[in-house]
Every structure is written in C-alpha cells, then in structure tokens.
mmCIF file of C-alpha atoms and ligand atoms in Angstrom:
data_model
loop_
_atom_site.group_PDB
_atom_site.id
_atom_site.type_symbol
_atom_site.label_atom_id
_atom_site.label_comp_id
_atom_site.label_asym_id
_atom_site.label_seq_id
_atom_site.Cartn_x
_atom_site.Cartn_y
_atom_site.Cartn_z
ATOM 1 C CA UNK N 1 77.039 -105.496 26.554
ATOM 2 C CA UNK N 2 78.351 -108.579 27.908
ATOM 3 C CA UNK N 3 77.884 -108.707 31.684
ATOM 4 C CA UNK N 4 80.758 -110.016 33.762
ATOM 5 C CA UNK N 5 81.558 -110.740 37.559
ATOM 6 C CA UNK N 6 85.320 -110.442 39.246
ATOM 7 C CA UNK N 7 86.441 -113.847 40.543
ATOM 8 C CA UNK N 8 89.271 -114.260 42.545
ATOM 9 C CA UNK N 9 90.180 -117.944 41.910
ATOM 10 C CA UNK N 10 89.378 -121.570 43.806
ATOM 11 C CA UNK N 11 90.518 -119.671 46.891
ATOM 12 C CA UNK N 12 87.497 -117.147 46.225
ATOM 13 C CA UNK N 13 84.533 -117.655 48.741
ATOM 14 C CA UNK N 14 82.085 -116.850 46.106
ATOM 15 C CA UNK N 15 81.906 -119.587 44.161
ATOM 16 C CA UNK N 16 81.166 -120.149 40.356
ATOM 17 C CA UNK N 17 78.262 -122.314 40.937
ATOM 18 C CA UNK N 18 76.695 -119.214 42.189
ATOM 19 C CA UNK N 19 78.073 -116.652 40.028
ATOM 20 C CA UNK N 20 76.477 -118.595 37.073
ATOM 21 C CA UNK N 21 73.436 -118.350 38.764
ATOM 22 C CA UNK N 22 73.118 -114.443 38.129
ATOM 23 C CA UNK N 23 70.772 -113.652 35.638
ATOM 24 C CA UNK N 24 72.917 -113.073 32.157
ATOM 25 C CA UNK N 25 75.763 -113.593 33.516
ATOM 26 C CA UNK N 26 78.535 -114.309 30.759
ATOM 27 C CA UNK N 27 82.284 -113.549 31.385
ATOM 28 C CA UNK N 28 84.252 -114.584 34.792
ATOM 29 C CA UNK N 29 86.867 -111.445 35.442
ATOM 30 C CA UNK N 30 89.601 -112.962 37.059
ATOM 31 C CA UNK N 31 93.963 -113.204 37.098
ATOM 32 C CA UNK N 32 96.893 -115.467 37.675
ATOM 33 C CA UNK N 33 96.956 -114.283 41.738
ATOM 34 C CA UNK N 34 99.858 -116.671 42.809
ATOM 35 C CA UNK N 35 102.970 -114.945 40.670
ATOM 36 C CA UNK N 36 104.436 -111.548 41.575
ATOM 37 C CA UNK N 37 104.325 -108.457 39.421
ATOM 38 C CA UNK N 38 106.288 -108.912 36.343
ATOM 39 C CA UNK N 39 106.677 -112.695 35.934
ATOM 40 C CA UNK N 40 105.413 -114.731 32.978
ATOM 41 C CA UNK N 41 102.433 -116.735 33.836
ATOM 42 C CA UNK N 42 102.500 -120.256 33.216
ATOM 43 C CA UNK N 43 100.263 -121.894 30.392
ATOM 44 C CA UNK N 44 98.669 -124.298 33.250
ATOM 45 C CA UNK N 45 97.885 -121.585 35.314
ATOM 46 C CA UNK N 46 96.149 -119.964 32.805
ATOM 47 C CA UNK N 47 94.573 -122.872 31.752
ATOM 48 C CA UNK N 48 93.136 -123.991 34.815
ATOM 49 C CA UNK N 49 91.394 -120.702 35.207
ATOM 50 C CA UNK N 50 89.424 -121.314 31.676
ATOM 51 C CA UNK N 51 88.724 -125.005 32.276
ATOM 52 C CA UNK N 52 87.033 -124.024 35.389
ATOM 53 C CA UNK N 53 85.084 -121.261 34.436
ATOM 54 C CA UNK N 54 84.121 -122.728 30.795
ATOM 55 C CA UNK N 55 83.030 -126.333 33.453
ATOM 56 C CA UNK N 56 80.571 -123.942 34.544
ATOM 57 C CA UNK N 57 78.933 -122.524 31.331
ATOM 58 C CA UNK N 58 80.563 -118.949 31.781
ATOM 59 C CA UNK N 59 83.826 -117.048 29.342
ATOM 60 C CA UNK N 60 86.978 -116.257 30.483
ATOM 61 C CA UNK N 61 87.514 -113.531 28.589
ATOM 62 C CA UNK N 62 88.456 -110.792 30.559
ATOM 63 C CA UNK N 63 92.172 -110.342 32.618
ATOM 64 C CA UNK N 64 91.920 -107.875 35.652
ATOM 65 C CA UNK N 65 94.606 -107.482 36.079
ATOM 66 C CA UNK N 66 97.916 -108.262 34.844
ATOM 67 C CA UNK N 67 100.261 -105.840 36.724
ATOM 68 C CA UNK N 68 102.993 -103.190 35.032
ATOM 69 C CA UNK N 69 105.797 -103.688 36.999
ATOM 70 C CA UNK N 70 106.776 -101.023 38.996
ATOM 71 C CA UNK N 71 110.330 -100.629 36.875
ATOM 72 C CA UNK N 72 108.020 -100.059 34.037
ATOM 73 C CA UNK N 73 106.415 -97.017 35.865
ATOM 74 C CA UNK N 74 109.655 -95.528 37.096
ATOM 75 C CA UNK N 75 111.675 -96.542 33.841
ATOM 76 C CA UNK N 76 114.656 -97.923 35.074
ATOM 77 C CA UNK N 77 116.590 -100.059 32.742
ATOM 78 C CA UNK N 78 115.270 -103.289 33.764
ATOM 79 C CA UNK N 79 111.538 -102.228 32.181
ATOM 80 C CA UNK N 80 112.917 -103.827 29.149
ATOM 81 C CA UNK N 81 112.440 -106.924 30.702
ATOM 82 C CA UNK N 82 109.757 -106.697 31.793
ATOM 83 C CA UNK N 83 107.655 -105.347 29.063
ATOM 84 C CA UNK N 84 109.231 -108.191 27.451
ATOM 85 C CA UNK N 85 107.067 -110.487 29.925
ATOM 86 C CA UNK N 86 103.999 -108.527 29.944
ATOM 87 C CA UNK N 87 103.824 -109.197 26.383
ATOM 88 C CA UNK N 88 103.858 -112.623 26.239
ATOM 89 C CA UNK N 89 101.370 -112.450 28.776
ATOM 90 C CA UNK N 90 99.563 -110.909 26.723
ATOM 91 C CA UNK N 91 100.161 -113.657 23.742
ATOM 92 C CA UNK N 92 99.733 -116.406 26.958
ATOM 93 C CA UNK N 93 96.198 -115.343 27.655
ATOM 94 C CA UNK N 94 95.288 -114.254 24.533
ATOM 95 C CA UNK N 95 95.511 -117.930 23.102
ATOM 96 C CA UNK N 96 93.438 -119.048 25.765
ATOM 97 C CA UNK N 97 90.702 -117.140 24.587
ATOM 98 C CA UNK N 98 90.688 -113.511 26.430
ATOM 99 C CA UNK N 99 90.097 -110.572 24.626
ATOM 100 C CA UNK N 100 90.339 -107.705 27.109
ATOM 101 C CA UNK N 101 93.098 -106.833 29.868
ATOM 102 C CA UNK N 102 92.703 -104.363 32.497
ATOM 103 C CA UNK N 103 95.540 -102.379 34.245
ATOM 104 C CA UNK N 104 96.156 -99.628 35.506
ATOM 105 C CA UNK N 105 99.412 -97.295 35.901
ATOM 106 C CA UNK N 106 99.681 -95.991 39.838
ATOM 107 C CA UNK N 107 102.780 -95.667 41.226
ATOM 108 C CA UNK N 108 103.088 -97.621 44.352
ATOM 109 C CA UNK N 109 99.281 -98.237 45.494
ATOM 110 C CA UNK N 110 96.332 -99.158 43.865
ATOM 111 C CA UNK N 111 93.224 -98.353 44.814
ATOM 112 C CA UNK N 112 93.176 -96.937 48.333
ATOM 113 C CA UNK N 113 90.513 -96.736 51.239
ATOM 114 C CA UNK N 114 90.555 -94.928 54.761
ATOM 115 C CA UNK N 115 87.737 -97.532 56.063
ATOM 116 C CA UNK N 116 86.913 -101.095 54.563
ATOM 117 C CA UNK N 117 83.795 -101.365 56.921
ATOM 118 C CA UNK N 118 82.509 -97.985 57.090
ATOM 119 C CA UNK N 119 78.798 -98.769 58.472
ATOM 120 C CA UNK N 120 76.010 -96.906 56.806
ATOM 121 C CA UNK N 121 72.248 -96.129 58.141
ATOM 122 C CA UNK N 122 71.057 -99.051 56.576
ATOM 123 C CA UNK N 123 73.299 -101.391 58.397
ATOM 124 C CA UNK N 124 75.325 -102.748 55.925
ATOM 125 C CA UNK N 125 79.068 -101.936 55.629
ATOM 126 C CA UNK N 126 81.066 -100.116 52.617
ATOM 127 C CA UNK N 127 84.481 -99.009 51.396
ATOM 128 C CA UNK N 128 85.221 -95.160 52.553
ATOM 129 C CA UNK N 129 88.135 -92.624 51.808
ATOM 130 C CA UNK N 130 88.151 -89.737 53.817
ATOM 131 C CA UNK N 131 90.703 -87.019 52.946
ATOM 132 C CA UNK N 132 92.065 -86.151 56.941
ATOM 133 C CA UNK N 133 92.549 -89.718 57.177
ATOM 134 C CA UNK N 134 94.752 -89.888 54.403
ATOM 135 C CA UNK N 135 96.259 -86.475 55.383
ATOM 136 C CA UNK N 136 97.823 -88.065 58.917
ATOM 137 C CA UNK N 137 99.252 -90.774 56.648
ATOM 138 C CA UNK N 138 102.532 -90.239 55.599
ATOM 139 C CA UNK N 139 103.928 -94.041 53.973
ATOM 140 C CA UNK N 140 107.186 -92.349 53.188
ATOM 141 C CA UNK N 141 108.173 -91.523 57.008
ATOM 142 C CA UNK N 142 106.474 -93.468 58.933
ATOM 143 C CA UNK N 143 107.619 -96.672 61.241
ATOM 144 C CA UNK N 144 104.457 -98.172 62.746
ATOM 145 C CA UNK N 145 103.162 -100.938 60.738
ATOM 146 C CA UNK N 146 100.867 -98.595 58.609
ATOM 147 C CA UNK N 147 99.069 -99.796 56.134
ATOM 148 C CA UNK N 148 95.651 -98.713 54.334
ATOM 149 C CA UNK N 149 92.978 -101.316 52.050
ATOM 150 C CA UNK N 150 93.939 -101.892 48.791
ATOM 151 C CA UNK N 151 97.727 -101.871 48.966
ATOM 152 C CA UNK N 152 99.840 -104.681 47.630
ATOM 153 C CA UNK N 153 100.183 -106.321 51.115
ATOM 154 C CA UNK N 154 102.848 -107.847 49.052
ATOM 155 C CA UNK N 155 105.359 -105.869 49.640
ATOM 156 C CA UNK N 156 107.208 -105.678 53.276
ATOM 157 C CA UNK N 157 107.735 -101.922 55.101
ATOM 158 C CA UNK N 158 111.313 -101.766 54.294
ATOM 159 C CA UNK N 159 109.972 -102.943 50.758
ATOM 160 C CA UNK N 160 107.370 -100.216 50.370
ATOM 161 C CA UNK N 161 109.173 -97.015 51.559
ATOM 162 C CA UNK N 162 112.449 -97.927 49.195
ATOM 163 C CA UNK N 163 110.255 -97.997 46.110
ATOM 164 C CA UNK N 164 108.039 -94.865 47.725
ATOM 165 C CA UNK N 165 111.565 -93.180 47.755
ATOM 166 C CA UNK N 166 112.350 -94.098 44.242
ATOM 167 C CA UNK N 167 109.330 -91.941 42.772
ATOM 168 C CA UNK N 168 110.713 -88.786 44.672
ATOM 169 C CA UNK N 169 112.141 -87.525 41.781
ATOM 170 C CA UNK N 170 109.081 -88.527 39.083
ATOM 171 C CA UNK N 171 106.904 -85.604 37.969
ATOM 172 C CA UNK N 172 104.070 -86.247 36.091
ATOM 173 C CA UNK N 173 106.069 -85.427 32.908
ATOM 174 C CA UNK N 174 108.241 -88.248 33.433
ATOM 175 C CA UNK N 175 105.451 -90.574 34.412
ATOM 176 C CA UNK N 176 103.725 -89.784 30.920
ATOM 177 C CA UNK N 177 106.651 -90.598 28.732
ATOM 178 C CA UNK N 178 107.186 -94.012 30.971
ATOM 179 C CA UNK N 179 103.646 -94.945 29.833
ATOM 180 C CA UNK N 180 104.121 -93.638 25.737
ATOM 181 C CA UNK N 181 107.106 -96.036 26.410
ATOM 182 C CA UNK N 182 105.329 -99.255 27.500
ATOM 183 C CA UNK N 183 102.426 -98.670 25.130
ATOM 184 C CA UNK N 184 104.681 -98.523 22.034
ATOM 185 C CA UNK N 185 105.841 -102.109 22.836
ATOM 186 C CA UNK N 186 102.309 -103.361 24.136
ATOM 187 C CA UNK N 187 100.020 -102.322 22.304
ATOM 188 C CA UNK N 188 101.558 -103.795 18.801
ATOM 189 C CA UNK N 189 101.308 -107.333 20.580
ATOM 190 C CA UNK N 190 97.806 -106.775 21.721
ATOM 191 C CA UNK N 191 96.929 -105.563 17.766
ATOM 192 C CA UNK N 192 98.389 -109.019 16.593
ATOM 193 C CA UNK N 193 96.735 -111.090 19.316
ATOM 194 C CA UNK N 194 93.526 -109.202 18.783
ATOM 195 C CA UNK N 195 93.475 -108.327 22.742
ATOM 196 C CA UNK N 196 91.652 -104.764 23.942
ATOM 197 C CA UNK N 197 93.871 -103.250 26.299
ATOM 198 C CA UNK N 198 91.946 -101.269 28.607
ATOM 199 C CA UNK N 199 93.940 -98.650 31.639
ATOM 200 C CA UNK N 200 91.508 -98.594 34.694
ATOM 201 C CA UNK N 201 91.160 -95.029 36.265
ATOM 202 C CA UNK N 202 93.509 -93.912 39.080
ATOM 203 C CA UNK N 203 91.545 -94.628 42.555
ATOM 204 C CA UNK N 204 91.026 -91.754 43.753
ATOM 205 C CA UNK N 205 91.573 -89.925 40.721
ATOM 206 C CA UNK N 206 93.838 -87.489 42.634
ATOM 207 C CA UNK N 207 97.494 -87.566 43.659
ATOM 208 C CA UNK N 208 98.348 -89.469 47.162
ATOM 209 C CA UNK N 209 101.080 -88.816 49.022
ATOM 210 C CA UNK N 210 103.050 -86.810 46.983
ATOM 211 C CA UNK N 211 102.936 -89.563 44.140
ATOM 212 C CA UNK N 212 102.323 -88.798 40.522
ATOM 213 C CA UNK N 213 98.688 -89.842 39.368
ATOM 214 C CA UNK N 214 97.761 -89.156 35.506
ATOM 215 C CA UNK N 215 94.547 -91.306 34.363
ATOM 216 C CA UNK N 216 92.673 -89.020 36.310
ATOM 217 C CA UNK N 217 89.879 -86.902 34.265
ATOM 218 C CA UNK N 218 88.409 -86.092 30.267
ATOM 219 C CA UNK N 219 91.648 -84.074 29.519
ATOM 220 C CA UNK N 220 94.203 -86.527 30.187
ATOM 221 C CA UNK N 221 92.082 -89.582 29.119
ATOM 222 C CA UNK N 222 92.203 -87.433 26.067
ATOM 223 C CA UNK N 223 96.056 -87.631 25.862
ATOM 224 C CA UNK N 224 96.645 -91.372 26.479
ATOM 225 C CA UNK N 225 94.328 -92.446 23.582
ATOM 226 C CA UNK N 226 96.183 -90.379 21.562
ATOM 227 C CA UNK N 227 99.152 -91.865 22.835
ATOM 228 C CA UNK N 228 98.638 -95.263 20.813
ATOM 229 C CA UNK N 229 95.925 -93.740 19.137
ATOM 230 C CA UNK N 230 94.098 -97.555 17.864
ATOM 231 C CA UNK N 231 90.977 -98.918 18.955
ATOM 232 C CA UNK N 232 93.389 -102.055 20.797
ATOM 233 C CA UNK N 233 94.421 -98.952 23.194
ATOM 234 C CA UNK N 234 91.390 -98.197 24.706
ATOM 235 C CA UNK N 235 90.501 -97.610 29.109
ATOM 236 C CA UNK N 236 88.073 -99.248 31.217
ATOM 237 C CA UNK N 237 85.333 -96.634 32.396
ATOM 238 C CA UNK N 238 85.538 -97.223 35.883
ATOM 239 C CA UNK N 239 82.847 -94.710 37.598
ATOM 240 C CA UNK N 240 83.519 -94.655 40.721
ATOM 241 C CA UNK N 241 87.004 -94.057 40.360
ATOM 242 C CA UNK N 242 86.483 -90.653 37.859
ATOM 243 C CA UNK N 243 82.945 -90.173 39.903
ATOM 244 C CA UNK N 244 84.557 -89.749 43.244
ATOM 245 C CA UNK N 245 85.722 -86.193 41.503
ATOM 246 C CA UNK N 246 82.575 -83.496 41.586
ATOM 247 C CA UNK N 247 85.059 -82.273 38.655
ATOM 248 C CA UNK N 248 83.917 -85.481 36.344
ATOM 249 C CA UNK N 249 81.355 -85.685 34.214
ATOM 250 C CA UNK N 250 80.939 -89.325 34.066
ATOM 251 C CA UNK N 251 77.537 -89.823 31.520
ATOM 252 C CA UNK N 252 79.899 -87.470 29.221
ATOM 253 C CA UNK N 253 82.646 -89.597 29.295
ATOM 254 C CA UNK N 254 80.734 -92.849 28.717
ATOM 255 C CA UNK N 255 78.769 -90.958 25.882
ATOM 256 C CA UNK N 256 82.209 -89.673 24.482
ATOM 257 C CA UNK N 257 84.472 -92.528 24.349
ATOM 258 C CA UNK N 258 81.712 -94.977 23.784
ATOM 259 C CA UNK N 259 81.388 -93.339 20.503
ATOM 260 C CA UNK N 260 85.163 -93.826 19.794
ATOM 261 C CA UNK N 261 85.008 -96.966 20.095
ATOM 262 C CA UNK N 262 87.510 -96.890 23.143
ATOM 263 C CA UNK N 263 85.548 -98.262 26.147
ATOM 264 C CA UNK N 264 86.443 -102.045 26.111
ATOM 265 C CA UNK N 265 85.798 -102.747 30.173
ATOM 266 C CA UNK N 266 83.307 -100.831 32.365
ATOM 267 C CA UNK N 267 83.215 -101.241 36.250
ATOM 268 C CA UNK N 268 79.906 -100.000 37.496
ATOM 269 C CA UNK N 269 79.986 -98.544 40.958
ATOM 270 C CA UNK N 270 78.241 -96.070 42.843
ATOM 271 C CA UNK N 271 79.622 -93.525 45.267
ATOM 272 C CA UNK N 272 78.327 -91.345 47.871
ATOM 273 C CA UNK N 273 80.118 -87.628 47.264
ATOM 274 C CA UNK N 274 80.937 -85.887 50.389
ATOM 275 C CA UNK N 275 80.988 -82.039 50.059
ATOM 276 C CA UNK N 276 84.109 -79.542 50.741
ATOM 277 C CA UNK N 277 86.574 -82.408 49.459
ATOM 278 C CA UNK N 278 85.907 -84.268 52.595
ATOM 279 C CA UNK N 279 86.176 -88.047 50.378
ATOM 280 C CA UNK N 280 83.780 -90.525 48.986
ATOM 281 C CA UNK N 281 81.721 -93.233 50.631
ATOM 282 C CA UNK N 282 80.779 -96.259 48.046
ATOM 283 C CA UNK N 283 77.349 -97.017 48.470
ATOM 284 C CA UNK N 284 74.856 -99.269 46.877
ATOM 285 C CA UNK N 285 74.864 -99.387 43.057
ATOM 286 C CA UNK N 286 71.165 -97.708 42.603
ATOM 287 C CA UNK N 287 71.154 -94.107 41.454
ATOM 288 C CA UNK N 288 69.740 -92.669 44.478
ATOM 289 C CA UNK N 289 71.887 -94.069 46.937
ATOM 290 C CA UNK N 290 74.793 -92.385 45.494
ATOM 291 C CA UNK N 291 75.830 -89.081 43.481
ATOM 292 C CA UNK N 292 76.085 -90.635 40.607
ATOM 293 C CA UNK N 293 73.617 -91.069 36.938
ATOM 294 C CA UNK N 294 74.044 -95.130 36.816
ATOM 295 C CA UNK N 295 70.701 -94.740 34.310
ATOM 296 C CA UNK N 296 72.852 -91.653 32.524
ATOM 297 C CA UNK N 297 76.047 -94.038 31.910
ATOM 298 C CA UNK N 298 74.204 -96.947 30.706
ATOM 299 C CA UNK N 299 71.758 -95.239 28.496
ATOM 300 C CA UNK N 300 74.980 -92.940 27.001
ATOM 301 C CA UNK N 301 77.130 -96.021 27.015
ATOM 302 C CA UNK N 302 74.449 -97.972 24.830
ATOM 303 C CA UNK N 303 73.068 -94.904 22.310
ATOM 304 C CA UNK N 304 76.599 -94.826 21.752
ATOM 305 C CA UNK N 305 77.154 -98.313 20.450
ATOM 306 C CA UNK N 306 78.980 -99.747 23.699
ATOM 307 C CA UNK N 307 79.202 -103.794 23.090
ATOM 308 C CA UNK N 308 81.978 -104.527 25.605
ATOM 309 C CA UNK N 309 82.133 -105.841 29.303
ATOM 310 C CA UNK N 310 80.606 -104.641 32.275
ATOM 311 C CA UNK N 311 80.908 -105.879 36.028
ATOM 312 C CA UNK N 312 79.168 -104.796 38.998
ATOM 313 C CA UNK N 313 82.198 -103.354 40.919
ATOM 314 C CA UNK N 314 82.371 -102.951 44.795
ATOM 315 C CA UNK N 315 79.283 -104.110 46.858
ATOM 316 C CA UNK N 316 78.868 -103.415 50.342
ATOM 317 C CA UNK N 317 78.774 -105.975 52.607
ATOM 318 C CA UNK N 318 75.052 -106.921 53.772
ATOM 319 C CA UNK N 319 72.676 -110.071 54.407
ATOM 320 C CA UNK N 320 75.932 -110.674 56.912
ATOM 321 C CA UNK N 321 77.875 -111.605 54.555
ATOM 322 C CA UNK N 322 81.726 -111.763 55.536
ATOM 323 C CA UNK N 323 84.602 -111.937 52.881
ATOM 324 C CA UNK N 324 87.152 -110.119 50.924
ATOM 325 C CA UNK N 325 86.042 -106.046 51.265
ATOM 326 C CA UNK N 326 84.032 -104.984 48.244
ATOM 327 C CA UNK N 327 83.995 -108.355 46.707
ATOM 328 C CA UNK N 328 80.988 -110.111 48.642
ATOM 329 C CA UNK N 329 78.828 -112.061 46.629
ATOM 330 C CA UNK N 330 75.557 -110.622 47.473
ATOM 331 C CA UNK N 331 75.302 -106.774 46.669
ATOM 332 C CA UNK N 332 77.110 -107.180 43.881
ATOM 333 C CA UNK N 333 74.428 -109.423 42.426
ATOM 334 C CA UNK N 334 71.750 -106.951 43.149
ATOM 335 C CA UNK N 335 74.255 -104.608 42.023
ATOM 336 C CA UNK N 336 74.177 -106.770 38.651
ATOM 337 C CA UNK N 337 70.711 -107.284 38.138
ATOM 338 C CA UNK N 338 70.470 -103.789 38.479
ATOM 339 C CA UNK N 339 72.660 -103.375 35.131
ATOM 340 C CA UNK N 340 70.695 -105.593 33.129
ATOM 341 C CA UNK N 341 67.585 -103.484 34.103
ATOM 342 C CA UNK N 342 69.190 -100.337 33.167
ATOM 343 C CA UNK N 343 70.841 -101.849 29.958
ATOM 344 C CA UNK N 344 66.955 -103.488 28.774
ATOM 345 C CA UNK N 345 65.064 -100.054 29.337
ATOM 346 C CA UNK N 346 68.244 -98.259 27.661
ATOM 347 C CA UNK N 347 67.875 -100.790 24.912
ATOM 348 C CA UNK N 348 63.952 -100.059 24.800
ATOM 349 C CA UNK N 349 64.528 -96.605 24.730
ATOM 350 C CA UNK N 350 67.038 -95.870 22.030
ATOM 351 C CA UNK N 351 67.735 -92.057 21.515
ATOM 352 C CA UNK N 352 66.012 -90.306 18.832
ATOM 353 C CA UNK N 353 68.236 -89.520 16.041
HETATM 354 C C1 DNO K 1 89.620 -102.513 42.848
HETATM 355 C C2 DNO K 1 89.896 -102.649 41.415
HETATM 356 C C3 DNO K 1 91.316 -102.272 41.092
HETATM 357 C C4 DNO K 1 91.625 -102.657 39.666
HETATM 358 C C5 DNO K 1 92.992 -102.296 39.220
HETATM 359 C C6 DNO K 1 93.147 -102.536 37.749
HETATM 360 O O1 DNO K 1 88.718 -103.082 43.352
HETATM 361 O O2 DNO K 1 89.003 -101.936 40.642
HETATM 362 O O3 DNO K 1 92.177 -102.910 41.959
HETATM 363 O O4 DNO K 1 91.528 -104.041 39.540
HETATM 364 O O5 DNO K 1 93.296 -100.988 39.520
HETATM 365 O O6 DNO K 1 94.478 -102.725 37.474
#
C-alpha cells in the first residue's frame, strides 16, 4: 500500500514540510481548487501542484477530486461538453504523473454533516450527522440562509434550490443510466492514459432529501463495476461512508473487491454507530473508539493483494488545533501511523492458505 495524505493546496494550513514528516508518507492527495465544476484545468495549475509536492520528496499521484458536473448527473444535453472536459482532465493530469482519480456521483451535495464540532468525552471535537437534524432540513423549501458542512458553498441559495428542483423528476433508474453514460466516454480515456478511476461512496450512504443516492452498499457496488466492467473502473473504499450503515459489511467488501482487483483509493475512517438510525459520530481512527474492524479492513485489504493508496480520512480536531473541519493536521497523523501499524502486523501475519 502506498500511504497518502489529502492536501488542500498553498492555501492549506497544514503544510508539506510537515506532511513529509509522517512516517512513510508517499503520495500528496490533492486538486485544482480554484476552477468551478466542469472546466478544463490549466497545465500550470497542474503543474504547480507536482513541482511543489515532488520539492518536498513526496508523489502527486492521486486527484481527489475532479468534479462530474452536475449536467452530467442530470443528463441534460450540455453533459456532452462536459464529459468532453473531464476527459482531458483526465489526459491533463495523467501526463503529469497521476495515476488515480477520485469522484464521486451525488446529486447536489457531497458529503454532509449535522455538526462540524460535535465535542466528545475526551475533549476533542468531530464531524456528526444526526438523522432529526437532517429531518427539519428541507433545502428545497426553505428561505433562511440554510446551509449544512460539506456543501459546495459554491453555489448561491437561488443557485442551489434551482438545481435541487431540477432532480425532482430523477429516480434512481435515471440516475444509473446517466452514470453507464459518462463511464462509456471516461473510462476509455483513463484505459489509454493508464489512470484508475476510482467512485468514492455516497456520504451517508442513504438518500437525503428526497435526492437519488446509488453508490451506496455490496449490491449496487456490484452493478457499477459491471458497468465498465475493467480494472481502470474501479471505487475508492471509503469506510466510513459504507460503515455509517449497520447494513455494511465493510472487512467483506475490502476482502471482496480487493481480490478483483478494483480497490484503487481507500479512505480510512472510523465512525461511532448510533443505534435506532439515530446517525453516526466520526471518532478517532483506532478500532475501539468506533464501530468499525480498522484491523479487519487492513488485514482483508492486504491477504487480498491490495497495492493501492490509502489516506487517513477525517480526524477530529484535538491538541487545539483549529482549521478546515476533518482536515487538521494532527489526528490524522496519529490516524496514519495507525495504518502503517495495522498494514506491518497484517503484512507479518499473512493468512494461511
Ligand atoms: C470528504 C471527502 C469527499 C470526497 C468526495 C470525492 O471529506 O471524502 O468530499 O472527496 O466525495 O469526490
């Protein structure tokens, strides 16, 4: 496994110099932040992000993300277009030496959170979702300035209920055949360029708000491999967002598609269960802070050949550290150094065949 870090650019107030410092550290995760969704990215752009990383003895060999387009998702006409640009993104950073993309295929919002500072007993502060929170949301009808974490604060209100109201009509039907669509045209590219695309798990892995959500659990992971069924089409095993379902067996699915050669990108995150579909809490990446196996996943992902990327994912916030939610510095390096502990006694301890 080749362990990798999320970076968020020069503007990022975790620095490089310190990322490097992380035991076996070897792959900066990071993305052209400064163009909107469905533009080309420019060559210097790109190649700024690689000079800087490579200045500091790390690979930049991992995208996260570059963004479908919401046309794309709903397929109006002008997705031609912009699959069109997504693929010479594709060629763009694949020249500059990347070899995996993540992205992911939510309508409207990403990943979404009730609480960005949710304090736990320990003191330190974490990412929450709980479900009556969400359920007194309603995006669509709503005036106030609402907003939740992890939407594009890109968009304006007016912005965000107008393409809300454009999915009215999508079933999940329709937002299946928009994604066979995309992947016919983007996934021959990535085969030439020799790029592993990788879809990140819907977070939650539930419908919100009435919208569609399909990368969700085993069964329909199932059907998009077989969509564009070539190793270049492959997800990135994000736990926390399939783990935050009691419904997911998450050491299965790292066993099972590790074996398939399909996992290209793993986020490793930990999350706190709550019981009666009350949400998730993330906590701290060790197994017994959390509901999840971290131990299971590793050992499954490496008996089962896994030689891809992994980050630490979210980190609570802790030490006083202040900074972008989930994204601190700190916890994720313990989070980190946790990995490469698992992944050495999972190496040590190869299954008996
Ligand atoms: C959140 C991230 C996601 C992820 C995208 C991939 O912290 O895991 O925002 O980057 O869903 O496209």
């Amino acid at each position: 496994m080749k362990l990798s870090f999320r970076w968020y650019g020069a503007e990022d107030k975790v620095r490089l110099e310190y990322i490097r410092q992380i035991p076996g550290m070897h792959t900066i995760v990071t993305a052209v932040y400064d163009v909107p969704a469905g533009q080309v990215w420019s060559r210097e752009s790109i190649g700024a992000l690689k000079q800087q990383i490579e200045g500091h003895g790390m690979h930049f060999e991992v995208v996260e993300s570059i963004p479908v387009h919401e046309d794309i998702k709903l397929g109006k006409a002008s997705r031609d277009q912009y699959i069109e640009n997504y693929c010479e993104n594709i060629r763009r950073v694949a020249e500059a030496g990347v070899k995996c993309i993540c992205y992911n295929f939510m309508p409207v919002f990403d990943w979404t959170r009730t609480e960005l500072a949710h304090e736990l007993p320990d003191g330190s502060t974490t990412l929450a979702y709980y479900q009556d929170q969400v359920d007194r949301v309603n995006p669509l009808e709503s005036n106030g300035d609402l907003t939740l974490p992890g939407w594009d604060a890109s968009y304006t209100r007016e912005e965000l209920c107008s393409v809300a109201a454009e999915y009215q009509a999508m079933t999940e039907d329709r937002l299946w055949e928009n994604l066979a669509y995309f992947l016919e045209r983007v996934i021959p590219v990535a085969q030439v360029c020799g790029v592993n695309m990788a879809i990140h798990e819907d977070d939650p892995c539930w419908s919100i708000f009435g919208l569609p959500r399909i990368i969700t659990d085993e069964k329909n992971l199932d059907r998009f491999l077989k969509l564009a069924d070539v190793p270049n089409n492959g997800i990135t095993l994000c736990t926390g967002s399939l783990g935050c379902s009691c419904h997911n067996d998450v050491v299965k699915m790292a066993g099972k598609y590790a074996a398939m050669g399909r996992i290209h990108f793993v986020h490793m995150r930990n999350v706190g269960v709550l019981p009666d579909g009350r949400g998730f809490e993330e906590r701290a990446h060790l197994s017994s802070c959390g509901s999840l196996d971290m131990y299971g996943i590793m050992k499954a992902l490496c008996d089962n050949g896994f030689d891809g990327y992994i980050r630490p994912d979210h980190g609570r916030m802790i030490w006083g550290e202040t900074g972008r939610p989930g994204y601190g510095l700190y916890d994720r390096a313990l989070g980190a150094a946790y990995l490469n502990g698992l992944w050495e006694a999972a190496v040590k301890n190869p299954r008996l065949v």
